[in-house]
Coordinates of C-alpha atoms in Angstrom, one line a residue:
X1 CA 0.0 0.0 -0.1
X2 CA 1.3 3.3 -1.1
X3 CA 2.4 5.6 1.6
X4 CA 0.7 8.9 2.1
X5 CA 3.1 11.6 0.7
X6 CA 4.4 14.3 3.3
X7 CA 3.3 17.9 3.4
X8 CA 6.1 19.2 5.7
X9 CA 9.7 18.3 6.3
X10 CA 9.2 16.9 9.8
X11 CA 10.2 13.7 11.6
X12 CA 8.0 11.1 10.2
X13 CA 9.5 12.7 6.5
X14 CA 13.0 12.0 7.8
X15 CA 11.8 8.4 8.4
X16 CA 10.1 7.9 5.4
X17 CA 12.9 9.6 3.4
X18 CA 15.4 7.3 4.8
X19 CA 13.3 4.2 3.9
X20 CA 12.9 5.5 0.3
X21 CA 16.6 6.0 -0.4
X22 CA 17.3 2.5 1.5
X23 CA 15.1 0.8 -1.6
X24 CA 16.2 3.0 -4.1
X25 CA 19.8 2.4 -3.2
X26 CA 19.0 -1.2 -2.8
X27 CA 17.6 -1.3 -6.6
X28 CA 20.5 0.5 -7.9
X29 CA 23.5 -0.9 -5.7
X30 CA 24.4 -3.3 -8.2
X31 CA 24.6 -0.8 -11.1
X32 CA 26.2 1.6 -9.6
X33 CA 28.8 -0.8 -8.1
X34 CA 29.4 -1.7 -12.0
X35 CA 30.3 1.8 -12.8
X36 CA 32.3 2.8 -9.9
X37 CA 36.0 4.2 -11.4
X38 CA 36.9 7.1 -9.6
X39 CA 38.8 7.7 -7.3
X40 CA 39.4 4.2 -7.2
X41 CA 37.9 1.4 -9.3
X42 CA 37.2 -0.9 -6.5
X43 CA 33.5 -1.2 -7.5
X44 CA 31.6 -0.8 -4.1
X45 CA 30.3 2.7 -4.3
X46 CA 26.8 1.4 -4.4
X47 CA 27.0 -0.9 -1.6
X48 CA 28.7 1.8 0.3
X49 CA 26.0 4.2 0.3
X50 CA 23.5 1.3 0.5
X51 CA 25.0 0.4 4.1
X52 CA 25.6 4.0 4.9
X53 CA 22.0 4.9 4.7
X54 CA 21.2 1.7 6.0
X55 CA 22.7 2.8 9.3
X56 CA 21.0 6.2 9.3
X57 CA 17.6 4.5 8.9
X58 CA 18.3 2.3 11.7
X59 CA 19.3 5.1 13.9
X60 CA 15.8 7.1 13.1
X61 CA 14.0 3.6 13.6
X62 CA 15.5 3.7 17.3
X63 CA 14.2 7.2 17.9
X64 CA 10.9 6.2 16.7
X65 CA 11.0 3.2 19.0
X66 CA 12.2 5.2 22.1
X67 CA 9.7 7.9 21.9
X68 CA 6.7 5.2 21.6
X69 CA 4.6 5.6 24.7
X70 CA 1.3 3.7 23.7
X71 CA -0.6 6.7 23.3
X72 CA -0.8 9.1 19.9
X73 CA 1.4 10.6 17.4
X74 CA 2.0 13.2 19.9
X75 CA 4.6 10.6 21.0
X76 CA 6.6 10.8 17.7
X77 CA 10.0 12.5 17.9
X78 CA 10.7 16.0 17.4
X79 CA 12.5 17.0 13.6
X80 CA 15.5 17.9 15.5
X81 CA 15.8 14.6 17.1
X82 CA 15.0 12.6 13.8
X83 CA 17.3 14.5 11.8
X84 CA 20.0 14.4 14.3
X85 CA 19.8 10.5 14.5
X86 CA 19.8 10.3 10.8
X87 CA 22.8 12.4 10.5
X88 CA 24.6 10.4 13.4
X89 CA 23.5 6.9 12.1
X90 CA 25.0 8.0 8.7
X91 CA 28.5 9.2 10.2
X92 CA 29.0 6.2 12.3
X93 CA 27.7 3.7 9.5
X94 CA 29.8 5.4 6.5
X95 CA 31.6 3.1 4.4
X96 CA 34.0 4.2 1.5
X97 CA 34.5 7.4 0.1
X98 CA 31.1 7.8 -1.2
X99 CA 29.2 7.0 2.0
X100 CA 31.5 9.6 4.0
X101 CA 30.3 12.4 1.9
X102 CA 27.1 11.4 2.0
X103 CA 27.2 11.3 5.7
X104 CA 28.4 14.8 5.7
X105 CA 25.6 15.9 3.2
X106 CA 23.1 14.5 5.6
X107 CA 24.8 16.2 8.6
X108 CA 24.9 19.7 6.7
X109 CA 20.8 19.4 6.4
X110 CA 20.5 18.6 9.8
X111 CA 22.4 21.6 10.9
X112 CA 19.2 23.6 9.4
X113 CA 16.5 21.1 10.4
X114 CA 17.6 20.8 13.9
X115 CA 18.3 24.7 14.0
X116 CA 15.0 25.5 15.0
X117 CA 14.2 22.8 17.9
X118 CA 10.9 24.4 18.9
X119 CA 9.2 23.7 15.6
X120 CA 8.0 20.6 14.7
X121 CA 8.5 20.7 11.0
X122 CA 9.9 23.0 8.2
X123 CA 8.6 24.0 4.6
X124 CA 10.0 24.4 1.3
X125 CA 12.1 27.7 2.2
X126 CA 13.5 25.3 4.7
X127 CA 14.5 22.4 2.6
X128 CA 16.1 24.3 0.4
X129 CA 18.3 26.0 3.3
X130 CA 19.2 22.9 4.3
X131 CA 20.2 21.3 0.8
X132 CA 22.5 24.5 0.6
X133 CA 23.9 23.7 3.6
X134 CA 24.5 20.2 2.9
X135 CA 26.4 21.0 -0.4
X136 CA 28.6 23.3 0.9
X137 CA 29.5 21.1 4.3
X138 CA 30.3 18.2 2.0
X139 CA 32.6 20.6 -0.3
X140 CA 34.2 21.7 2.9
X141 CA 35.2 18.0 4.0
X142 CA 37.0 17.0 1.1
X143 CA 40.5 18.1 1.3
X144 CA 41.2 18.7 -2.3
X145 CA 37.4 18.8 -4.3
X146 CA 37.3 17.7 -7.9
X147 CA 34.6 18.8 -10.1
X148 CA 32.5 15.8 -12.3
X149 CA 32.0 13.9 -8.7
X150 CA 29.3 13.9 -6.2
X151 CA 30.1 17.4 -5.1
X152 CA 29.1 18.7 -8.3
X153 CA 26.1 16.8 -8.5
X154 CA 25.4 18.2 -4.8
X155 CA 25.9 21.6 -5.6
X156 CA 23.8 21.5 -9.1
X157 CA 21.0 20.1 -6.7
X158 CA 21.1 23.0 -4.0
X159 CA 21.3 25.7 -7.1
X160 CA 18.5 24.2 -8.6
X161 CA 16.7 24.3 -5.3
X162 CA 17.8 27.9 -4.6
X163 CA 16.0 28.9 -7.9
X164 CA 12.9 27.2 -7.0
X165 CA 9.9 28.3 -5.1
X166 CA 7.0 26.3 -3.5
X167 CA 6.4 23.6 -0.9
X168 CA 8.8 20.8 -0.4
X169 CA 7.3 18.6 -3.0
X170 CA 8.7 21.5 -5.3
X171 CA 12.0 21.8 -3.7
X172 CA 12.8 18.3 -4.0
X173 CA 12.0 17.6 -7.5
X174 CA 14.0 20.9 -8.5
X175 CA 16.8 19.5 -6.7
X176 CA 16.2 16.0 -8.2
X177 CA 16.3 17.5 -11.7
X178 CA 19.0 19.7 -11.1
X179 CA 21.2 16.9 -9.9
X180 CA 20.2 14.9 -13.3
X181 CA 21.7 17.7 -15.3
X182 CA 24.8 17.5 -13.2
X183 CA 25.1 13.9 -13.3
X184 CA 24.8 13.7 -16.8
X185 CA 27.9 16.0 -17.6
X186 CA 30.2 14.1 -15.1
X187 CA 32.1 12.6 -18.2
X188 CA 32.7 15.5 -19.9
X189 CA 34.2 17.1 -16.4
X190 CA 36.2 14.3 -15.4
X191 CA 38.4 12.6 -18.3
X192 CA 38.8 9.2 -16.2
X193 CA 34.7 9.1 -16.5
X194 CA 34.8 10.2 -19.9
X195 CA 37.1 7.5 -21.0
X196 CA 35.4 4.3 -19.4
X197 CA 32.3 5.5 -20.7
X198 CA 30.0 6.0 -17.5
X199 CA 28.6 8.8 -15.1
X200 CA 30.1 9.2 -11.7
X201 CA 28.8 6.5 -9.4
X202 CA 28.4 8.9 -6.0
X203 CA 26.7 11.1 -8.3
X204 CA 24.5 8.4 -9.6
X205 CA 23.6 7.4 -5.9
X206 CA 22.9 10.9 -4.6
X207 CA 20.2 11.3 -7.6
X208 CA 18.7 8.1 -6.2
X209 CA 18.8 9.7 -2.7
X210 CA 17.2 12.8 -4.2
X211 CA 14.7 10.9 -6.3
X212 CA 13.7 8.9 -2.8
X213 CA 13.0 12.7 -1.2
X214 CA 10.7 13.3 -4.2
X215 CA 9.0 10.2 -3.6
X216 CA 8.5 11.6 0.3
X217 CA 6.9 14.7 -0.7
X218 CA 5.0 13.9 -3.7
X219 CA 4.3 9.9 -3.6
X220 CA 5.4 9.6 -6.9
X221 CA 8.8 7.8 -7.5
X222 CA 11.0 9.3 -10.5
X223 CA 13.5 6.3 -10.1
X224 CA 14.3 4.8 -13.8
X225 CA 17.0 2.5 -14.7
X226 CA 19.7 4.7 -16.1
X227 CA 20.7 1.6 -18.0
X228 CA 17.6 1.8 -19.9
X229 CA 17.4 5.5 -20.7
X230 CA 18.7 6.4 -24.2
X231 CA 20.3 9.7 -23.5
X232 CA 23.9 11.0 -24.3
X233 CA 26.1 12.0 -21.2
X234 CA 26.3 15.8 -22.3
X235 CA 22.5 16.0 -22.5
X236 CA 19.5 15.4 -20.3
X237 CA 16.0 15.6 -20.6
X238 CA 13.9 17.1 -17.9
X239 CA 10.3 18.1 -17.4
X240 CA 9.5 21.4 -19.1
X241 CA 7.6 24.2 -16.9
X242 CA 4.4 22.9 -18.8
X243 CA 5.1 19.1 -18.0
X244 CA 2.5 17.7 -15.6
X245 CA 3.7 17.4 -12.0
X246 CA 4.9 14.0 -11.2
X247 CA 6.5 13.7 -14.8
X248 CA 9.9 11.9 -14.9
X249 CA 13.3 13.6 -14.9
X250 CA 15.4 11.5 -17.6
X251 CA 18.5 9.8 -15.4
X252 CA 21.6 9.9 -17.8
X253 CA 22.6 6.6 -18.7
X254 CA 25.0 4.6 -16.4
X255 CA 27.3 4.0 -19.3
X256 CA 27.9 6.3 -22.2
X257 CA 30.0 6.3 -25.4
X258 CA 33.7 6.8 -24.2
X259 CA 35.0 10.5 -25.2
X260 CA 37.7 10.6 -27.6
X261 CA 41.0 12.7 -27.6
X262 CA 41.0 13.6 -24.0
X263 CA 43.8 14.3 -22.0
X264 CA 43.9 13.7 -18.4
X265 CA 46.0 15.0 -15.5
X266 CA 43.9 13.1 -12.8
X267 CA 46.5 11.7 -9.8
X268 CA 44.5 8.3 -10.1
X269 CA 46.3 7.8 -13.8
X270 CA 49.8 7.5 -12.6
X271 CA 49.2 4.8 -9.9
X272 CA 48.2 5.5 -6.5
X273 CA 47.9 4.4 -3.0
X274 CA 47.3 1.0 -2.0
X275 CA 45.3 1.0 1.1
X276 CA 42.0 2.8 2.1
X277 CA 41.6 3.3 5.7
X278 CA 38.5 4.6 7.5
X279 CA 38.1 5.0 11.2
X280 CA 35.6 6.9 13.8
X281 CA 37.4 9.2 16.0
X282 CA 36.6 10.9 19.4
X283 CA 39.1 14.1 19.1
X284 CA 38.4 17.8 19.6
X285 CA 38.2 20.3 16.6
X286 CA 42.2 21.7 17.0
X287 CA 43.3 18.1 16.8
X288 CA 41.2 17.2 14.0
X289 CA 42.8 20.1 11.7
X290 CA 46.0 18.8 12.8
X291 CA 45.0 15.5 11.9
X292 CA 43.9 16.6 8.1
X293 CA 47.3 18.4 7.4
X294 CA 48.9 14.8 8.5
X295 CA 46.7 12.3 6.3
X296 CA 46.7 14.8 3.5
X297 CA 50.6 14.6 3.4
X298 CA 50.2 10.8 3.6
X299 CA 47.9 10.0 0.8
X300 CA 44.9 11.4 -0.8
X301 CA 40.8 10.9 -1.4
X302 CA 40.8 12.6 2.2
X303 CA 37.6 13.3 3.2
X304 CA 36.8 14.1 7.1
X305 CA 33.4 14.5 8.3
X306 CA 31.4 15.1 11.4
X307 CA 32.0 17.4 14.7
X308 CA 31.0 18.0 17.9
X309 CA 33.9 15.5 19.0
X310 CA 32.8 12.6 16.7
X311 CA 34.2 12.5 13.5
X312 CA 34.6 9.9 10.5
X313 CA 38.0 9.9 8.7
X314 CA 38.5 8.2 5.1
X315 CA 41.8 8.6 3.5
X316 CA 43.7 6.2 0.7
X317 CA 47.5 5.9 1.6
X318 CA 50.5 3.5 1.3
X319 CA 51.2 3.5 4.6
X320 CA 48.0 2.3 6.3
X321 CA 49.7 2.2 9.8
X322 CA 50.7 5.5 9.7
X323 CA 47.0 6.8 8.8
X324 CA 45.8 4.9 12.0
X325 CA 48.5 6.2 14.4
X326 CA 47.7 9.7 13.2
X327 CA 44.2 9.1 14.5
X328 CA 45.8 8.2 17.6
X329 CA 47.8 10.9 18.2
X330 CA 44.3 12.9 17.5
X331 CA 42.0 11.1 19.6
X332 CA 40.6 7.8 20.0
X333 CA 40.2 5.9 16.9
X334 CA 37.6 3.1 16.2
X335 CA 35.9 0.7 14.2
X336 CA 39.2 0.8 12.0
X337 CA 38.8 -0.5 8.6
X338 CA 41.8 -0.9 6.5
X339 CA 41.1 -2.3 2.9
X340 CA 44.1 -3.4 0.4
X341 CA 43.2 -2.6 -3.2
X342 CA 43.6 -5.4 -5.8
X343 CA 46.1 -5.1 -8.1
X344 CA 44.2 -4.0 -11.3
X345 CA 41.5 -2.7 -9.6
X346 CA 43.2 0.4 -8.0
X347 CA 43.6 2.8 -10.7
X348 CA 42.6 3.2 -14.0
X349 CA 45.4 2.7 -16.8
X350 CA 45.8 5.9 -19.4
X351 CA 44.0 4.9 -22.4
X352 CA 42.4 1.7 -21.1
X353 CA 38.9 1.2 -19.6
X354 CA 39.1 0.4 -15.7
X355 CA 40.1 -3.2 -14.7
X356 CA 37.3 -5.0 -13.1
X357 CA 39.1 -8.5 -12.4
X358 CA 38.7 -10.0 -9.5
X359 CA 41.9 -11.3 -7.5
X360 CA 41.4 -15.2 -7.6
X361 CA 41.8 -15.5 -3.6
X362 CA 41.3 -13.6 -0.6
X363 CA 41.4 -13.8 3.3
X364 CA 38.8 -12.3 5.1
X365 CA 39.3 -11.8 9.1
X366 CA 37.9 -10.6 12.0
X367 CA 40.3 -8.8 14.4
X368 CA 40.1 -7.6 18.2
X369 CA 42.3 -4.6 18.0
X370 CA 44.0 -2.0 16.0
X371 CA 47.4 -3.6 16.0
X372 CA 46.2 -6.9 14.8
X373 CA 44.3 -5.4 11.9
X374 CA 47.5 -3.6 10.6
X375 CA 49.4 -6.8 10.9
X376 CA 46.8 -9.0 9.1
X377 CA 46.6 -6.2 6.4
X378 CA 50.1 -6.2 6.1
X379 CA 49.8 -10.1 5.4
X380 CA 47.0 -9.2 2.3
X381 CA 43.8 -10.0 4.2
X382 CA 41.1 -7.6 4.6
X383 CA 39.9 -7.0 8.1
X384 CA 36.7 -6.3 10.0
X385 CA 37.5 -4.9 13.5
X386 CA 35.7 -6.5 16.4
X387 CA 34.9 -3.9 19.6
X388 CA 34.7 -5.1 22.8
X389 CA 31.4 -6.4 23.8
X390 CA 30.3 -5.2 19.8
X391 CA 30.9 -8.2 17.7
X392 CA 30.4 -7.1 14.0
X393 CA 27.4 -8.5 12.3
X394 CA 26.8 -11.0 9.3
X395 CA 26.4 -7.8 7.1
X396 CA 29.7 -6.2 8.0
X397 CA 31.4 -9.9 7.0
X398 CA 29.6 -10.0 3.9
X399 CA 30.5 -6.6 3.2
X400 CA 34.3 -7.3 4.1
X401 CA 34.1 -10.1 1.5
X402 CA 33.0 -7.9 -1.1
X403 CA 35.6 -5.7 -0.4
X404 CA 38.1 -8.4 -0.7
X405 CA 36.9 -8.5 -4.4
X406 CA 37.9 -11.9 -4.8
X407 CA 36.7 -15.3 -6.6
X408 CA 37.6 -17.5 -3.7
X409 CA 37.3 -16.3 0.4
X410 CA 39.1 -17.9 3.1
X411 CA 37.0 -16.4 6.0
X412 CA 38.7 -16.4 9.3
X413 CA 36.1 -15.6 12.3
X414 CA 38.8 -15.8 15.1
X415 CA 36.1 -16.1 18.0
X416 CA 33.9 -19.2 18.6
X417 CA 31.0 -16.8 19.4
X418 CA 31.2 -15.7 16.1
X419 CA 30.7 -19.0 14.5
X420 CA 26.9 -19.0 13.3
X421 CA 27.6 -15.2 12.2
X422 CA 30.2 -16.2 10.0
X423 CA 28.4 -19.2 8.7
X424 CA 25.6 -16.9 7.9
X425 CA 27.8 -14.3 6.1
X426 CA 29.6 -17.3 4.4
X427 CA 26.1 -18.5 3.0
X428 CA 25.3 -14.8 1.5
X429 CA 28.4 -14.8 -0.4
X430 CA 28.2 -18.2 -1.7
X431 CA 24.8 -16.9 -2.8
X432 CA 26.4 -14.2 -4.8
X433 CA 28.4 -16.5 -6.7
X434 CA 31.7 -16.4 -4.6
X435 CA 33.3 -19.6 -3.1
X436 CA 34.0 -19.1 0.7
X437 CA 35.8 -21.6 2.8
X438 CA 34.8 -21.2 6.5
X439 CA 38.1 -21.9 9.3
X440 CA 36.7 -22.1 12.4
X441 CA 39.5 -20.5 14.3
X442 CA 38.4 -19.4 17.6
X443 CA 41.1 -16.6 18.7
X444 CA 43.3 -14.4 16.6
X445 CA 46.3 -16.4 17.0
X446 CA 44.7 -19.1 15.5
X447 CA 44.2 -16.8 12.5
X448 CA 47.6 -15.5 12.5
X449 CA 49.0 -19.2 12.2
X450 CA 46.4 -19.9 9.5
X451 CA 47.6 -16.9 7.3
X452 CA 51.3 -17.8 8.0
X453 CA 50.9 -20.8 5.9
X454 CA 48.6 -19.1 3.3
X455 CA 49.9 -19.7 -0.2
X456 CA 47.0 -18.4 -3.0
X457 CA 49.0 -20.0 -5.8
X458 CA 47.8 -23.5 -4.2
X459 CA 44.8 -25.0 -5.1
X460 CA 41.8 -23.7 -2.9
X461 CA 41.0 -27.3 -1.3
X462 CA 44.7 -27.5 -0.6
X463 CA 45.4 -23.9 0.9
X464 CA 42.1 -24.3 3.1
X465 CA 43.3 -27.8 4.6
X466 CA 46.6 -26.4 5.3
X467 CA 45.6 -23.3 6.9
X468 CA 42.8 -25.4 9.0
X469 CA 45.4 -27.3 10.0
X470 CA 47.6 -24.7 11.2
X471 CA 44.7 -22.9 13.1
X472 CA 43.8 -26.5 14.9
X473 CA 47.4 -27.1 15.7
X474 CA 47.3 -23.5 17.8
X475 CA 46.2 -23.7 21.4
X476 CA 45.2 -20.2 22.6
X477 CA 44.7 -18.3 25.8
X478 CA 44.2 -15.1 27.2
X479 CA 44.4 -12.8 30.3
X480 CA 41.8 -10.6 30.7
X481 CA 40.3 -8.9 34.1
X482 CA 36.8 -9.8 35.5
X483 CA 34.2 -7.3 35.4
X484 CA 31.9 -9.1 37.9
X485 CA 31.6 -11.7 40.4
X486 CA 31.0 -15.1 38.7
X487 CA 31.2 -19.3 39.0
X488 CA 34.4 -20.6 37.0
X489 CA 36.1 -23.6 36.0
X490 CA 38.8 -22.4 38.4
X491 CA 36.3 -21.1 41.4
X492 CA 34.9 -18.1 42.2
X493 CA 36.1 -14.8 40.8
X494 CA 35.6 -11.1 41.9
X495 CA 35.1 -8.1 40.0
X496 CA 38.9 -6.8 39.4
X497 CA 40.4 -10.4 39.5
X498 CA 42.6 -11.2 36.5
X499 CA 41.8 -14.3 34.8
X500 CA 43.7 -16.7 32.7
X501 CA 41.6 -18.5 29.8
X502 CA 43.0 -21.6 28.2
X503 CA 40.6 -22.8 25.2
X504 CA 38.1 -20.3 26.5
X505 CA 37.8 -22.0 29.8
X506 CA 39.2 -20.0 33.1
X507 CA 42.1 -21.9 34.3
X508 CA 44.2 -19.2 36.5
X509 CA 42.4 -16.7 38.8
X510 CA 45.3 -14.3 40.3
X511 CA 45.7 -10.7 41.4
X512 CA 48.9 -9.8 39.3
X513 CA 48.6 -10.0 35.6
X514 CA 52.2 -10.9 34.7
X515 CA 52.1 -13.6 37.1
X516 CA 48.8 -14.8 36.1
X517 CA 50.3 -14.7 32.4
X518 CA 53.4 -16.9 33.4
X519 CA 51.2 -19.7 34.9
X520 CA 48.9 -19.8 32.1
X521 CA 52.3 -20.1 29.6
X522 CA 54.1 -22.8 31.8
X523 CA 50.6 -25.0 31.8
X524 CA 50.3 -24.3 28.0
X525 CA 54.1 -25.4 27.3
X526 CA 53.8 -28.3 29.7
X527 CA 52.1 -29.8 26.9
X528 CA 54.7 -29.1 24.3
X529 CA 55.4 -26.4 21.8
X530 CA 57.7 -24.5 19.1
X531 CA 56.4 -20.8 18.9
X532 CA 54.7 -18.8 21.1
X533 CA 52.9 -15.6 19.9
X534 CA 52.1 -12.7 22.4
X535 CA 49.6 -10.1 21.2
X536 CA 49.8 -7.4 23.8
X537 CA 46.9 -5.1 24.5
X538 CA 47.2 -1.2 25.3
X539 CA 46.7 -1.7 28.9
X540 CA 48.9 -4.7 29.6
X541 CA 51.9 -4.0 31.8
X542 CA 55.3 -2.5 30.4
X543 CA 57.1 -5.3 31.3
X544 CA 55.0 -8.2 30.5
X545 CA 56.7 -8.8 27.0
X546 CA 60.1 -9.1 28.6
X547 CA 59.3 -11.5 31.7
X548 CA 57.1 -13.7 29.5
X549 CA 60.0 -14.1 26.9
X550 CA 62.6 -14.9 29.4
X551 CA 60.2 -17.3 30.8
X552 CA 60.0 -19.2 27.4
X553 CA 63.8 -19.4 27.1
X554 CA 63.4 -21.7 29.9
X555 CA 61.9 -24.2 27.6
X556 CA 64.0 -26.0 24.9
X557 CA 63.9 -24.9 21.4
X558 CA 60.6 -22.5 21.9
X559 CA 60.8 -19.1 19.9
X560 CA 58.7 -16.1 20.9
X561 CA 57.3 -13.5 18.5
X562 CA 55.4 -10.2 20.2
X563 CA 52.9 -8.1 18.7
X564 CA 51.2 -4.9 20.0
X565 CA 47.3 -5.5 19.6
X566 CA 46.0 -2.1 20.8
X567 CA 42.8 -1.9 22.1
X568 CA 41.7 -5.5 21.7
X569 CA 39.5 -6.3 25.1
X570 CA 42.0 -8.6 26.4
X571 CA 45.2 -7.8 28.3
X572 CA 47.1 -10.4 26.6
X573 CA 46.5 -13.0 23.9
X574 CA 48.9 -16.2 24.1
X575 CA 49.3 -18.7 21.1
X576 CA 51.1 -21.9 21.5
X577 CA 52.0 -24.1 18.0

C-alpha cells in the first residue's frame, strides 16, 4: 500500500525519506557498483552508499521506538531528534569515500533542520536552505574537491533548489532535476569517466537519494533504470515548465560512449595508494585540523566529516599504519577498517577502460584490535574490527567479503562466538557466486597461524586444509580482568580479579597480570610447543613481554614472537604452536 506523501519536512518525513532512499539504493546498488571508476575502481560505491543509509535508517527507527509510549502521534520524536539521529547513524555507519561524503551531506542538512528545535517541521524554504548547507558542508569536508563527482551533483542540486519557489515537493523535485543534469555532465568534467564511458557513481547514488526525497513529498517515484534511458552524457531531458507534476526527469545512462581524444591530469592515472583506511575518531576540533594536514601529506582522497567530538575519517594511503597512528595522536580512533586495493582494480590505466578483474583468492578476518588489523592487512587480508562487547554482524562480514573482491574467500572469524554469524555471512556470499571456505578459528592467534601458511597459488582446497591444520595446531589463551563476580572452572572470581583463560575456559584466577600470564604460559608449554605468540593489549604492563620471553627461554627450542594488538579487549593473547 502506497504511503501518504508528506506535506512538511517533519520527523515522519525523515523516517520515510530514509526508507525510500534505502529501497532506491538497494535497487541501484549493483548498477552503481559496476560504474565505480573514480577515485578508485573498486566496484563498491553502490554498496557503500546502501550501508551508510541503512545505518542512518536504523538510527532513526531507534528514535521512533524510543519515543513510543502507547498513546498517539504526539509521542513522535521532534524533527530535530529525527534529523540528528539520521546524521549520527550515517556518520558512524559511513562506508568508503562516497558513504563518508553522503554522511556529511546529511549532517549539513541536519544543521538547518535541527536549528529550530521548537518547530515540529520545516517547509519548502527550509528544505532549500538545508540542501544548500549540505552541499557546502560536503565540499568543505573534502581536502581537494574535484569537479565531475558527487560534489558537483550536490552543488547543482542545491543551486536548482535555490531557484525554485514552493512547498517541499517542489523544492525536492527541482533539486532532483538539477542533480540529473549535473550527473549527465560528469563524463565531460572528469576525463577518467569520459574514457570509461560512465557517469560518476557517487553522483548517481545521490540522484537516487534525491529521487527518494521527491517520493517522500509527492508520493511519486522518479526512479528509473539509468541503463534503460536513451540519453547521451552531455544532455539530459527534464520536464519543462508545462510538464505535468509528477513527470519523470530522465536520468543519464550509467554507461555512455567514451569520449575521444581527452587528456587527463588525474593523479589516479599514474598509480596511487594501496590502502583505504577508514575509522571513527573521538577528538577535539583543533586535533582534527592537525590530523587533516598529516593525512593530506600521507595520501589522497581525504575526507573528514563530523563534529561535536565525533568524526569519520577516510583516506587512501600507502602506509596504513601511519594513517592509524595519526588518528591515535589526534584522539581515540575505533571501528578501524583497512582495505588493500586489488592489483588491477586500484586505478585506471591511461587509455584503457578500468580493470574489473577479481583477485583469485583473498582472506577475510575478524580482528580484535587496531594493531592486529595492521598485521593482518600487511599479510594481505581484508579485516573487520571487532569492538569489545560489540561483535560484528553478518552484514559487516559480507561487506568485507565484497571489498576483498575475489572469486575465492577464506573466512577467519577468530572467535568461537562468531561461528554462526560467520556461517550466515558465508552462505550469503556463496549466494552471490563467491566460493567461501570458513575456517573455525576461535582466537586471533589461530588466525595468525593460518595466515602464515596461506599460499594463494595453491589449489583452493589444499590451501584451506593447510590453513585449517595450522589453526587447529595452535592452542590459545588470554589474560583478562573480571568485570563482575562469577562462577568459573577455577572457582569463584570477583570483579577486578585477573583471569587466565585457556581454550576459552578460566584456568587461573590471580591478582597480578604478569604472574597470572606466567602461570598460563607454563600450563600451555607443559604439553609442548615450538612457537609462542604474544599479542599485547594497550593496558598490559610494560614489562610483561620481557618477563614472558624470559619464561619461554627456560624451555628448549621454543621461539617467541610479540605483537602489539592495541585496544583489543583482552590484556594479552597467547598462542602456542
